[in-house]
Amino acid sequence: MPVSSFQPPVRTLMGPGPADVHPRILSALARPTIGHLDPAFVAMMDELKQLLRDAFRTRNALTMPISAPGSAGMETCFVNLVEPGDKVVVCINGVFGGRMKENVIRAGGTPVCVEDAWGDAVDPDKLDETLKLHPDAKLVAFVHAETSTGVASDVPTLVDIAHRHDCLTIVDAVTSLGGSPLEVDAWGADAVYAGSQKCLSCTPGLAPLTMNERALEKVRARQEPVRSWFLDLNLVLGYWSGSGKRAYHHTAPVNALYALHESLVMLHEEGIEQAWARHRRNHLALKAGLEALGLELMVKEADRLPQLNAVTIPGGIDDALLRKQLLDLYGLEIGAGLGPLAGRIWRIGLMGYSSRAQNVLLCIGALGTALKALGAGGDTGEALSRAQSVLSEV
Ligand SMILES: *Cc1c(COP(=O)(O)O)cnc(C)c1O
């Protein structure tokens, strides 16, 4: 069998992640591999942890990347914080809340679910009522930015309610970190995890994580060991902790961490608030163009995520065919709907390096042209000019 090097096609990634990776980050990956206990590497790790604290807006000492994708960040929180028998209230308004429930069960806990429709934010009143019915609950878990629906939930309000009922909080910030306001300390969130490939625009495979002292106390007070060797924070911290000598736990993904470091340097250079503003501006430009094409956003305005736009597919349009055309003709990837939203929405991501003017214009131009060929949509030139005028507002 003849084999050759793999050359990926050139794509523009405007789906639910991974996002486009900046060339600076790709070139960081190609730097020479050094030992994961090399003093130069350890110094880079210390800087990486500080850059992550800045991105999460926290002073938590325990702030570091887990050497595995966002799902492992989720699992790290649950296996460490849930003890067998713990009651955990899980808010579910999309795919990722459902996975949290699964994590609670596998960690030996008892989930109590607060369900909201896919496309709605988590309802704080329902959470409050549920906690009143379950005064023995120990934890509350929810997703900040539901990537399956494009919905933002109100983290500070949900955290306040949880704390009033003496519960710790686990917050999924995989899609929010770097893309929309996230204030771990000001909001009091106790355990928060994210992912490298969404609004940080790094390659997939790393999960930034932060936990405050209260959460760590629960981990330290466990009666039985964490039911995962790899994700046991008591062991991982021996390698990642700031002072003293570092014990070998696993071989850090050295080059992947160069890339995460580079992505955080870029975020630092831009400024996190500027990055949030950029995501918002590009979202508004995309929205203006989509509306001129006669398309509608599914989520109500107050709950919309700028980095993930759920667009209602117009009647009579073949979802899979249209997405295939975008990929074949323009190298443009947009996301399909999941679960009950399959065939009903497209998910257009504007995450990290993908959130830029040229991607907004490419997407509107490509979508407008493809829809027109199917006898749908609106005036593509007008849609581009509406988007362009939002982009040129200061
Ligand atoms: C992408 C995503 C995850 C999972 O991250 P992976 O890197 O795919 O494991 C978890 N939660 C949310 C909200 C996500 O968008």
Short mmCIF file of C-alpha atoms and ligand atoms in Angstrom, two decimals:
data_model
loop_
_atom_site.label_atom_id
_atom_site.label_comp_id
_atom_site.label_asym_id
_atom_site.label_seq_id
_atom_site.Cartn_x
_atom_site.Cartn_y
_atom_site.Cartn_z
CA MET A 1 0.00 0.00 0.00
CA PRO A 2 1.61 3.31 -1.03
CA VAL A 3 1.52 5.84 1.78
CA SER A 4 2.46 9.49 1.91
CA SER A 5 2.32 12.40 4.35
CA PHE A 6 -1.12 13.63 5.24
CA GLN A 7 -1.87 17.07 3.78
CA PRO A 8 -5.13 18.43 5.18
CA PRO A 9 -7.30 20.49 2.83
CA VAL A 10 -7.45 24.25 3.42
CA ARG A 11 -10.59 25.04 5.40
CA THR A 12 -12.24 27.96 7.12
CA LEU A 13 -13.64 26.63 10.39
CA MET A 14 -16.92 28.25 11.36
CA GLY A 15 -18.52 25.38 13.22
CA PRO A 16 -18.76 24.56 16.94
CA GLY A 17 -15.00 24.00 17.24
CA PRO A 18 -12.20 23.51 16.51
CA ALA A 19 -11.81 27.10 15.36
CA ASP A 20 -9.18 28.30 12.88
CA VAL A 21 -5.73 28.10 14.48
CA HIS A 22 -3.54 31.16 14.01
CA PRO A 23 -0.25 30.53 12.11
CA ARG A 24 1.69 31.81 15.13
CA ILE A 25 0.18 29.01 17.21
CA LEU A 26 0.84 26.38 14.54
CA SER A 27 4.47 27.44 14.34
CA ALA A 28 4.81 27.22 18.15
CA LEU A 29 3.90 23.52 17.82
CA ALA A 30 6.88 22.94 15.55
CA ARG A 31 9.48 24.21 18.04
CA PRO A 32 11.95 21.65 19.39
CA THR A 33 10.59 19.27 21.99
CA ILE A 34 12.39 19.50 25.33
CA GLY A 35 12.04 17.45 28.50
CA HIS A 36 8.90 18.10 30.54
CA LEU A 37 11.04 18.53 33.65
CA ASP A 38 13.56 20.82 31.90
CA PRO A 39 13.91 24.07 33.88
CA ALA A 40 13.08 26.07 30.73
CA PHE A 41 9.88 24.07 30.32
CA VAL A 42 8.93 24.46 33.97
CA ALA A 43 9.41 28.24 33.66
CA MET A 44 7.15 28.28 30.61
CA MET A 45 4.52 26.31 32.55
CA ASP A 46 4.58 28.82 35.39
CA GLU A 47 3.98 31.64 32.93
CA LEU A 48 1.24 29.59 31.25
CA LYS A 49 -0.56 29.18 34.57
CA GLN A 50 -0.45 32.93 35.18
CA LEU A 51 -1.73 33.65 31.67
CA LEU A 52 -4.59 31.22 32.30
CA ARG A 53 -5.44 32.97 35.57
CA ASP A 54 -5.65 36.24 33.63
CA ALA A 55 -7.92 34.66 31.01
CA PHE A 56 -10.21 33.11 33.65
CA ARG A 57 -10.03 36.36 35.70
CA THR A 58 -9.06 34.49 38.83
CA ARG A 59 -6.32 34.36 41.42
CA ASN A 60 -6.94 30.66 42.11
CA ALA A 61 -3.62 28.92 42.79
CA LEU A 62 -5.00 25.77 41.18
CA THR A 63 -5.21 26.95 37.58
CA MET A 64 -3.68 24.72 34.94
CA PRO A 65 -4.38 22.81 31.74
CA ILE A 66 -5.44 19.16 31.96
CA SER A 67 -3.56 17.10 29.34
CA ALA A 68 -6.66 16.01 27.45
CA PRO A 69 -9.65 17.66 25.69
CA GLY A 70 -12.47 19.70 27.23
CA SER A 71 -14.39 16.54 28.11
CA ALA A 72 -11.51 15.58 30.42
CA GLY A 73 -11.79 18.98 32.09
CA MET A 74 -15.44 18.14 32.76
CA GLU A 75 -14.54 14.70 34.06
CA THR A 76 -11.77 16.09 36.29
CA CYS A 77 -14.30 18.31 38.06
CA PHE A 78 -16.82 15.54 38.58
CA VAL A 79 -14.50 12.71 39.63
CA ASN A 80 -12.71 14.94 42.13
CA LEU A 81 -15.67 16.83 43.56
CA VAL A 82 -18.40 14.19 43.58
CA GLU A 83 -18.14 11.57 46.29
CA PRO A 84 -20.23 8.41 46.19
CA GLY A 85 -23.70 9.25 47.46
CA ASP A 86 -23.44 13.01 46.84
CA LYS A 87 -26.55 14.62 45.44
CA VAL A 88 -25.71 16.90 42.51
CA VAL A 89 -28.16 19.27 40.82
CA VAL A 90 -27.42 19.35 37.08
CA CYS A 91 -28.99 21.99 34.86
CA ILE A 92 -29.63 20.63 31.38
CA ASN A 93 -30.47 22.83 28.38
CA GLY A 94 -28.47 21.06 25.69
CA VAL A 95 -25.94 18.33 24.93
CA PHE A 96 -23.30 19.24 27.47
CA GLY A 97 -25.61 19.43 30.49
CA GLY A 98 -26.65 15.88 29.57
CA ARG A 99 -23.03 14.78 29.70
CA MET A 100 -22.65 16.35 33.14
CA LYS A 101 -25.48 14.16 34.39
CA GLU A 102 -23.70 11.10 33.00
CA ASN A 103 -20.51 12.18 34.79
CA VAL A 104 -22.35 12.46 38.14
CA ILE A 105 -23.67 8.91 37.79
CA ARG A 106 -20.27 7.48 36.88
CA ALA A 107 -18.65 9.26 39.82
CA GLY A 108 -21.14 7.50 42.12
CA GLY A 109 -23.31 10.56 42.77
CA THR A 110 -27.06 11.02 42.47
CA PRO A 111 -28.10 13.56 39.83
CA VAL A 112 -31.16 15.76 40.24
CA CYS A 113 -31.93 17.44 36.91
CA VAL A 114 -33.28 20.91 36.21
CA GLU A 115 -34.37 20.81 32.57
CA ASP A 116 -34.88 23.70 30.21
CA ALA A 117 -35.75 23.61 26.52
CA TRP A 118 -32.88 23.40 24.03
CA GLY A 119 -32.52 27.02 22.95
CA ASP A 120 -33.41 28.53 26.33
CA ALA A 121 -31.06 29.62 29.11
CA VAL A 122 -31.03 27.79 32.45
CA ASP A 123 -33.94 29.16 34.50
CA PRO A 124 -32.65 30.44 37.88
CA ASP A 125 -36.08 30.12 39.53
CA LYS A 126 -36.26 26.42 38.66
CA LEU A 127 -32.81 25.91 40.15
CA ASP A 128 -33.86 27.69 43.34
CA GLU A 129 -37.04 25.62 43.65
CA THR A 130 -35.14 22.39 43.06
CA LEU A 131 -32.57 23.26 45.73
CA LYS A 132 -35.39 23.99 48.19
CA LEU A 133 -36.72 20.48 47.55
CA HIS A 134 -33.24 18.95 47.93
CA PRO A 135 -31.57 20.66 50.91
CA ASP A 136 -29.00 17.83 51.06
CA ALA A 137 -27.56 18.65 47.61
CA LYS A 138 -23.80 19.25 47.63
CA LEU A 139 -23.08 20.58 44.16
CA VAL A 140 -24.71 22.47 41.31
CA ALA A 141 -23.40 22.01 37.76
CA PHE A 142 -24.30 23.90 34.61
CA VAL A 143 -22.95 25.06 31.25
CA HIS A 144 -22.12 28.74 30.75
CA ALA A 145 -22.07 28.70 26.93
CA GLU A 146 -24.14 25.78 25.51
CA THR A 147 -22.42 25.09 22.20
CA SER A 148 -25.22 22.79 21.04
CA THR A 149 -27.73 25.65 21.02
CA GLY A 150 -25.80 28.96 21.12
CA VAL A 151 -27.24 29.95 24.50
CA ALA A 152 -25.52 31.81 27.36
CA SER A 153 -26.75 31.19 30.91
CA ASP A 154 -26.48 33.69 33.74
CA VAL A 155 -23.48 32.39 35.71
CA PRO A 156 -23.38 34.92 38.59
CA THR A 157 -27.10 34.47 39.36
CA LEU A 158 -26.89 30.66 39.25
CA VAL A 159 -23.75 30.64 41.42
CA ASP A 160 -25.43 32.92 44.00
CA ILE A 161 -28.44 30.64 44.24
CA ALA A 162 -26.20 27.57 44.62
CA HIS A 163 -24.16 29.24 47.35
CA ARG A 164 -27.27 30.34 49.24
CA HIS A 165 -28.12 26.63 49.43
CA ASP A 166 -24.58 25.72 50.53
CA CYS A 167 -23.65 24.07 47.26
CA LEU A 168 -20.39 24.30 45.36
CA THR A 169 -20.60 25.01 41.63
CA ILE A 170 -19.09 23.30 38.59
CA VAL A 171 -19.22 25.54 35.52
CA ASP A 172 -18.52 24.48 31.93
CA ALA A 173 -16.77 27.42 30.25
CA VAL A 174 -15.42 25.47 27.28
CA THR A 175 -16.94 27.79 24.71
CA SER A 176 -17.02 30.98 26.78
CA LEU A 177 -13.33 31.30 27.78
CA GLY A 178 -11.81 34.04 25.60
CA GLY A 179 -15.03 34.69 23.65
CA SER A 180 -17.49 36.34 26.02
CA PRO A 181 -17.32 37.78 29.53
CA LEU A 182 -16.27 35.21 32.14
CA GLU A 183 -15.29 36.41 35.62
CA VAL A 184 -14.43 33.39 37.73
CA ASP A 185 -13.56 35.29 40.93
CA ALA A 186 -16.09 38.12 40.70
CA TRP A 187 -18.84 35.58 40.05
CA GLY A 188 -17.64 33.18 42.75
CA ALA A 189 -17.62 30.08 40.50
CA ASP A 190 -15.88 27.27 42.39
CA ALA A 191 -14.67 24.82 39.70
CA VAL A 192 -14.48 25.90 36.08
CA TYR A 193 -13.11 24.07 33.05
CA ALA A 194 -12.58 25.09 29.42
CA GLY A 195 -11.09 23.85 26.16
CA SER A 196 -8.16 24.89 24.00
CA GLN A 197 -9.82 24.70 20.57
CA LYS A 198 -12.77 27.07 20.90
CA CYS A 199 -12.26 30.78 21.61
CA LEU A 200 -8.57 30.36 22.48
CA SER A 201 -8.00 29.15 18.89
CA CYS A 202 -5.43 26.60 19.92
CA THR A 203 -5.30 23.04 18.63
CA PRO A 204 -7.73 20.60 20.31
CA GLY A 205 -6.60 18.43 23.19
CA LEU A 206 -6.10 20.57 26.31
CA ALA A 207 -8.53 21.58 29.05
CA PRO A 208 -7.73 24.69 31.11
CA LEU A 209 -9.09 24.22 34.64
CA THR A 210 -9.38 26.40 37.73
CA MET A 211 -10.64 25.62 41.25
CA ASN A 212 -10.91 27.81 44.32
CA GLU A 213 -9.91 26.85 47.86
CA ARG A 214 -13.43 25.83 48.87
CA ALA A 215 -13.59 23.31 46.04
CA LEU A 216 -10.11 22.03 46.83
CA GLU A 217 -11.08 21.54 50.46
CA LYS A 218 -13.84 19.18 49.33
CA VAL A 219 -11.33 17.28 47.21
CA ARG A 220 -8.87 17.02 50.11
CA ALA A 221 -11.59 15.92 52.55
CA ARG A 222 -12.66 12.96 50.41
CA GLN A 223 -13.26 9.72 52.32
CA GLU A 224 -12.32 7.50 49.41
CA PRO A 225 -9.74 8.05 46.65
CA VAL A 226 -10.75 9.66 43.38
CA ARG A 227 -12.04 6.97 41.01
CA SER A 228 -9.61 7.94 38.27
CA TRP A 229 -5.87 7.69 38.57
CA PHE A 230 -5.05 10.03 35.67
CA LEU A 231 -7.44 12.82 36.68
CA ASP A 232 -6.87 12.67 40.46
CA LEU A 233 -5.95 16.26 41.29
CA ASN A 234 -4.04 15.20 44.40
CA LEU A 235 -1.61 13.39 42.07
CA VAL A 236 -1.68 15.84 39.15
CA LEU A 237 -0.81 18.71 41.47
CA GLY A 238 2.47 17.03 42.40
CA TYR A 239 3.58 17.79 38.87
CA TRP A 240 1.91 21.14 38.27
CA SER A 241 2.16 22.82 41.67
CA GLY A 242 4.18 25.99 41.97
CA SER A 243 6.79 25.34 44.62
CA GLY A 244 9.28 22.63 45.35
CA LYS A 245 10.39 19.87 43.04
CA ARG A 246 8.03 18.42 40.48
CA ALA A 247 7.15 14.77 40.67
CA TYR A 248 6.63 12.79 37.50
CA HIS A 249 2.96 12.03 36.96
CA HIS A 250 2.53 11.78 33.19
CA THR A 251 4.58 13.15 30.31
CA ALA A 252 3.16 16.58 29.61
CA PRO A 253 2.16 17.15 25.96
CA VAL A 254 5.14 19.45 25.57
CA ASN A 255 4.52 20.95 22.13
CA ALA A 256 0.78 21.26 22.67
CA LEU A 257 1.55 23.33 25.74
CA TYR A 258 3.83 25.61 23.67
CA ALA A 259 0.79 26.18 21.47
CA LEU A 260 -1.53 26.93 24.38
CA HIS A 261 1.07 29.31 25.79
CA GLU A 262 1.29 31.10 22.43
CA SER A 263 -2.50 31.40 22.19
CA LEU A 264 -2.61 32.96 25.66
CA VAL A 265 0.22 35.35 24.80
CA MET A 266 -1.86 36.44 21.80
CA LEU A 267 -4.93 36.91 24.00
CA HIS A 268 -2.83 38.92 26.45
CA GLU A 269 -1.51 41.13 23.64
CA GLU A 270 -5.01 41.79 22.35
CA GLY A 271 -6.49 42.26 25.82
CA ILE A 272 -9.32 40.04 27.02
CA GLU A 273 -11.94 42.78 26.99
CA GLN A 274 -10.93 43.68 23.44
CA ALA A 275 -11.29 40.01 22.50
CA TRP A 276 -14.83 39.95 23.96
CA ALA A 277 -15.65 43.14 22.02
CA ARG A 278 -14.28 41.65 18.78
CA HIS A 279 -16.45 38.54 19.19
CA ARG A 280 -19.46 40.76 19.78
CA ARG A 281 -18.78 43.03 16.78
CA ASN A 282 -18.32 40.12 14.39
CA HIS A 283 -21.48 38.48 15.73
CA LEU A 284 -23.46 41.67 15.08
CA ALA A 285 -22.05 41.90 11.55
CA LEU A 286 -22.94 38.26 10.85
CA LYS A 287 -26.42 38.80 12.26
CA ALA A 288 -26.97 41.87 10.04
CA GLY A 289 -25.95 39.90 6.95
CA LEU A 290 -27.98 36.80 7.84
CA GLU A 291 -31.09 38.88 8.48
CA ALA A 292 -30.67 40.59 5.10
CA LEU A 293 -30.68 37.07 3.61
CA GLY A 294 -34.02 36.47 5.35
CA LEU A 295 -32.50 34.09 7.92
CA GLU A 296 -33.39 34.09 11.61
CA LEU A 297 -31.37 33.42 14.75
CA MET A 298 -33.06 30.79 16.90
CA VAL A 299 -32.05 32.09 20.34
CA LYS A 300 -33.71 35.14 21.82
CA GLU A 301 -31.49 38.20 21.75
CA ALA A 302 -30.70 38.47 25.47
CA ASP A 303 -29.38 34.88 25.64
CA ARG A 304 -27.34 34.78 22.41
CA LEU A 305 -23.70 33.79 22.38
CA PRO A 306 -21.61 35.91 20.01
CA GLN A 307 -19.26 32.99 19.33
CA LEU A 308 -21.93 30.43 18.37
CA ASN A 309 -24.84 31.50 16.20
CA ALA A 310 -27.79 29.11 15.89
CA VAL A 311 -29.51 29.90 12.58
CA THR A 312 -32.94 28.47 11.75
CA ILE A 313 -32.79 26.52 8.48
CA PRO A 314 -35.44 27.88 6.10
CA GLY A 315 -38.22 25.47 5.05
CA GLY A 316 -37.46 23.37 1.97
CA ILE A 317 -33.66 23.65 2.25
CA ASP A 318 -31.68 20.39 2.40
CA ASP A 319 -29.40 20.90 5.40
CA ALA A 320 -26.72 18.33 4.52
CA LEU A 321 -26.62 19.32 0.84
CA LEU A 322 -26.13 22.99 1.63
CA ARG A 323 -23.34 22.33 4.13
CA LYS A 324 -21.66 20.04 1.59
CA GLN A 325 -21.78 22.83 -0.99
CA LEU A 326 -20.18 25.29 1.41
CA LEU A 327 -17.41 22.78 2.12
CA ASP A 328 -16.82 21.76 -1.51
CA LEU A 329 -17.07 25.18 -3.14
CA TYR A 330 -15.68 27.48 -0.45
CA GLY A 331 -13.77 25.20 1.95
CA LEU A 332 -16.14 26.57 4.59
CA GLU A 333 -17.24 24.41 7.51
CA ILE A 334 -20.35 25.32 9.49
CA GLY A 335 -21.95 23.09 12.12
CA ALA A 336 -25.09 20.98 11.98
CA GLY A 337 -27.76 20.89 14.67
CA LEU A 338 -27.58 18.17 17.33
CA GLY A 339 -30.30 16.02 18.93
CA PRO A 340 -33.75 17.61 18.63
CA LEU A 341 -32.21 20.47 16.61
CA ALA A 342 -30.70 18.24 13.90
CA GLY A 343 -31.92 19.47 10.51
CA ARG A 344 -33.49 22.53 12.16
CA ILE A 345 -30.48 24.79 12.76
CA TRP A 346 -27.00 25.54 11.49
CA ARG A 347 -24.41 26.42 14.08
CA ILE A 348 -22.12 29.16 12.79
CA GLY A 349 -19.11 29.61 15.02
CA LEU A 350 -17.14 32.83 15.30
CA MET A 351 -14.63 31.62 17.83
CA GLY A 352 -11.16 32.97 18.50
CA TYR A 353 -9.15 33.46 15.31
CA SER A 354 -12.25 32.44 13.33
CA SER A 355 -13.96 35.57 14.67
CA ARG A 356 -12.69 38.00 12.05
CA ALA A 357 -14.17 40.22 9.37
CA GLN A 358 -13.07 38.13 6.39
CA ASN A 359 -14.80 35.03 7.81
CA VAL A 360 -18.04 36.94 8.39
CA LEU A 361 -18.01 38.14 4.79
CA LEU A 362 -17.01 34.73 3.39
CA CYS A 363 -19.85 33.05 5.27
CA ILE A 364 -22.49 35.54 4.18
CA GLY A 365 -21.28 35.52 0.58
CA ALA A 366 -21.14 31.71 0.44
CA LEU A 367 -24.45 31.15 2.22
CA GLY A 368 -26.21 33.82 0.14
CA THR A 369 -24.93 32.34 -3.13
CA ALA A 370 -25.75 28.76 -2.15
CA LEU A 371 -29.26 29.70 -1.00
CA LYS A 372 -29.89 31.66 -4.18
CA ALA A 373 -28.97 28.62 -6.28
CA LEU A 374 -31.76 26.79 -4.40
CA GLY A 375 -34.23 29.59 -5.00
CA ALA A 376 -34.07 30.90 -1.42
CA GLY A 377 -32.34 33.64 0.55
CA GLY A 378 -32.12 37.32 -0.33
CA ASP A 379 -29.85 39.79 -2.07
CA THR A 380 -26.29 38.68 -1.28
CA GLY A 381 -24.77 42.04 -2.25
CA GLU A 382 -27.11 43.85 0.12
CA ALA A 383 -26.35 41.33 2.90
CA LEU A 384 -22.60 41.84 2.46
CA SER A 385 -22.97 45.59 2.57
CA ARG A 386 -25.08 45.43 5.78
CA ALA A 387 -22.42 43.26 7.42
CA GLN A 388 -19.65 45.50 6.13
CA SER A 389 -21.29 48.57 7.61
CA VAL A 390 -21.40 46.96 11.08
CA LEU A 391 -17.73 45.96 10.71
CA SER A 392 -16.72 49.52 9.87
CA GLU A 393 -18.49 51.07 12.87
CA VAL A 394 -15.88 52.06 15.42
C1 LIG B 1 -16.63 21.36 22.99
C2 LIG B 1 -17.30 21.34 24.31
C3 LIG B 1 -16.99 20.39 25.30
C4 LIG B 1 -16.07 19.23 25.05
O1 LIG B 1 -14.81 19.60 24.67
P1 LIG B 1 -13.90 18.53 23.86
O2 LIG B 1 -12.60 19.25 23.68
O3 LIG B 1 -14.64 18.25 22.59
O4 LIG B 1 -13.78 17.32 24.69
C5 LIG B 1 -17.60 20.50 26.53
N1 LIG B 1 -18.49 21.48 26.78
C6 LIG B 1 -18.84 22.39 25.86
C7 LIG B 1 -19.83 23.46 26.21
C8 LIG B 1 -18.25 22.35 24.60
O5 LIG B 1 -18.59 23.26 23.67
#
